[in-house]
């Protein structure tokens, strides 16, 4: 398992080793001891979520008010997503910086993001499926959003899917009216 920090401190990409034979593949996608050694922190699991998305579905940028904050460990189990992490921690030297990782069912990478970081995923093909391991149960009163197309953040969203076909972005009504980055406090 290879774990490296992204350009946004507090976010890591985890690339597991895959063991393949005539039966298929085995992947150890999370191991607490290796995770703690690489990140310097434990990960307490409180909730697991799974979402399935059509090509072009853009979920986020979502975050949880900090404190209490919510850490997430995100893994694509089918298809492909562009996973984007945004530093939304006021006072952070990397406030407003974002980084992205391709999560797919080929390399089987995961992304861990610490409390206070924003998160978005863009599905790059139909039926893409992602699981989120969360450190805090969903609490609507702490739920926050930022517009994924905010010009200040200037996230470089792909315009074509994994198959090379053009993507039409699909967002929830809530994400469509998300406030700009300048509203984060």
XYZ file of C-alpha atoms in Angstrom:
185
model
C 0.000 0.000 0.000
C 1.407 3.364 -1.051
C 0.098 6.441 0.808
C 1.137 9.959 -0.225
C -0.101 13.377 0.787
C -1.765 15.510 -1.875
C -1.089 19.202 -2.591
C -3.773 19.947 0.012
C -2.299 19.103 3.428
C -4.540 16.710 5.324
C -5.538 14.791 2.191
C -3.862 11.587 1.060
C -4.175 9.228 -1.889
C -3.919 5.538 -1.074
C -2.828 3.159 -3.836
C -3.283 -0.455 -2.778
C -1.419 -3.464 -4.049
C -3.561 -5.781 -6.129
C -3.130 -9.529 -6.036
C -4.369 -11.134 -9.244
C -4.711 -14.737 -10.312
C -7.050 -16.801 -12.473
C -9.923 -16.154 -10.026
C -9.729 -12.357 -10.248
C -8.169 -9.859 -7.869
C -7.815 -9.172 -4.164
C -7.279 -5.621 -2.896
C -6.584 -4.554 0.674
C -8.024 -1.033 0.445
C -7.621 0.068 4.078
C -5.324 -1.049 6.879
C -5.452 0.978 10.095
C -1.804 0.427 11.068
C -0.467 1.558 7.674
C -2.903 4.453 7.529
C -1.892 5.726 10.987
C 1.810 5.320 10.220
C 1.510 7.397 7.020
C -0.922 10.070 8.219
C -0.059 10.300 11.906
C -3.696 9.920 12.936
C -6.297 7.218 13.462
C -9.493 6.953 11.476
C -12.654 6.324 13.457
C -15.474 4.894 11.360
C -19.012 6.091 12.203
C -20.945 5.773 8.919
C -20.549 4.166 5.485
C -22.256 5.625 2.389
C -22.457 4.381 -1.176
C -23.568 6.322 -4.242
C -24.062 5.252 -7.850
C -23.841 7.917 -10.546
C -24.412 8.345 -14.260
C -21.669 9.894 -16.394
C -21.480 13.646 -15.757
C -22.980 13.591 -12.268
C -21.098 16.122 -10.145
C -21.579 15.836 -6.389
C -20.183 18.652 -4.282
C -18.255 20.588 -3.170
C -19.483 19.378 0.230
C -17.976 19.751 3.675
C -18.990 19.567 7.309
C -18.686 22.570 9.593
C -15.474 22.227 11.607
C -15.774 21.599 14.465
C -16.945 18.911 14.556
C -15.834 18.220 10.970
C -16.057 14.964 9.105
C -13.129 13.002 7.717
C -13.820 10.738 4.722
C -12.130 7.756 3.118
C -13.451 7.528 -0.451
C -13.094 4.520 -2.768
C -14.447 3.871 -6.270
C -15.609 0.260 -6.518
C -16.981 0.483 -10.068
C -16.395 2.864 -12.968
C -14.426 6.082 -12.607
C -14.579 9.430 -10.808
C -12.482 12.532 -10.667
C -12.171 13.131 -6.925
C -11.469 16.748 -5.915
C -10.320 17.925 -2.481
C -10.448 21.643 -1.598
C -8.877 23.321 1.436
C -11.741 25.217 3.101
C -10.005 25.765 6.453
C -9.897 29.528 7.130
C -6.386 30.509 8.216
C -4.780 27.521 6.470
C -1.717 28.456 4.389
C -3.266 26.445 1.543
C -6.782 27.886 1.915
C -8.538 27.673 -1.456
C -6.050 25.202 -2.955
C -7.477 22.101 -4.602
C -6.067 18.830 -5.873
C -7.621 15.940 -7.763
C -7.158 12.202 -8.138
C -8.633 9.737 -10.602
C -10.435 7.035 -8.639
C -11.409 4.015 -10.713
C -11.908 0.271 -10.767
C -8.507 -0.253 -12.409
C -5.967 1.239 -9.970
C -8.455 1.074 -7.066
C -7.013 4.138 -5.317
C -8.742 5.767 -2.363
C -8.634 9.330 -1.080
C -8.640 10.301 2.580
C -9.586 13.846 3.488
C -9.348 15.362 6.941
C -11.935 17.447 8.734
C -12.359 20.933 7.248
C -11.628 19.921 3.669
C -14.213 20.164 0.913
C -14.963 17.265 -1.388
C -16.486 16.734 -4.809
C -16.680 13.845 -7.246
C -17.444 13.847 -10.963
C -18.598 10.547 -12.480
C -16.722 9.763 -15.673
C -18.949 6.878 -16.785
C -22.414 5.459 -16.176
C -23.009 3.340 -13.087
C -19.839 4.567 -11.373
C -20.021 3.593 -7.720
C -18.208 5.121 -4.777
C -18.154 4.309 -1.068
C -17.446 6.852 1.659
C -16.226 5.786 5.080
C -17.076 8.698 7.388
C -15.768 9.720 10.812
C -19.043 11.436 11.747
C -22.632 10.431 11.139
C -24.488 12.702 8.731
C -25.704 15.726 10.681
C -27.714 18.120 8.471
C -27.109 21.173 10.651
C -23.333 20.886 10.026
C -23.661 20.219 6.276
C -22.167 22.938 4.037
C -21.616 23.430 0.305
C -19.529 25.501 -2.094
C -20.211 26.031 -5.796
C -18.103 23.519 -7.736
C -17.812 26.006 -10.616
C -16.658 28.938 -8.476
C -14.277 31.030 -10.609
C -11.982 31.773 -7.658
C -11.281 28.064 -7.167
C -10.998 27.470 -10.941
C -11.244 23.689 -10.703
C -10.307 22.050 -13.983
C -13.318 19.774 -14.488
C -13.009 17.265 -17.350
C -15.353 17.737 -20.277
C -15.116 14.156 -21.575
C -15.777 10.854 -19.850
C -13.574 7.801 -19.573
C -14.887 6.595 -22.958
C -14.031 9.921 -24.634
C -17.681 10.999 -24.965
C -18.572 14.583 -23.969
C -19.864 14.993 -20.409
C -23.008 16.910 -19.571
C -22.767 17.997 -15.946
C -25.685 16.965 -13.751
C -25.968 18.487 -10.261
C -28.552 18.335 -7.527
C -30.731 21.420 -6.980
C -28.839 21.985 -3.708
C -25.446 21.901 -5.432
C -26.674 24.196 -8.223
C -27.424 26.985 -5.719
C -24.378 26.390 -3.483
C -22.730 29.604 -2.286
C -19.436 30.861 -3.700
C -16.069 30.109 -2.128
C -15.969 33.653 -0.668
C -18.911 32.687 1.589
C -16.826 30.090 3.473
C -16.049 31.323 6.981
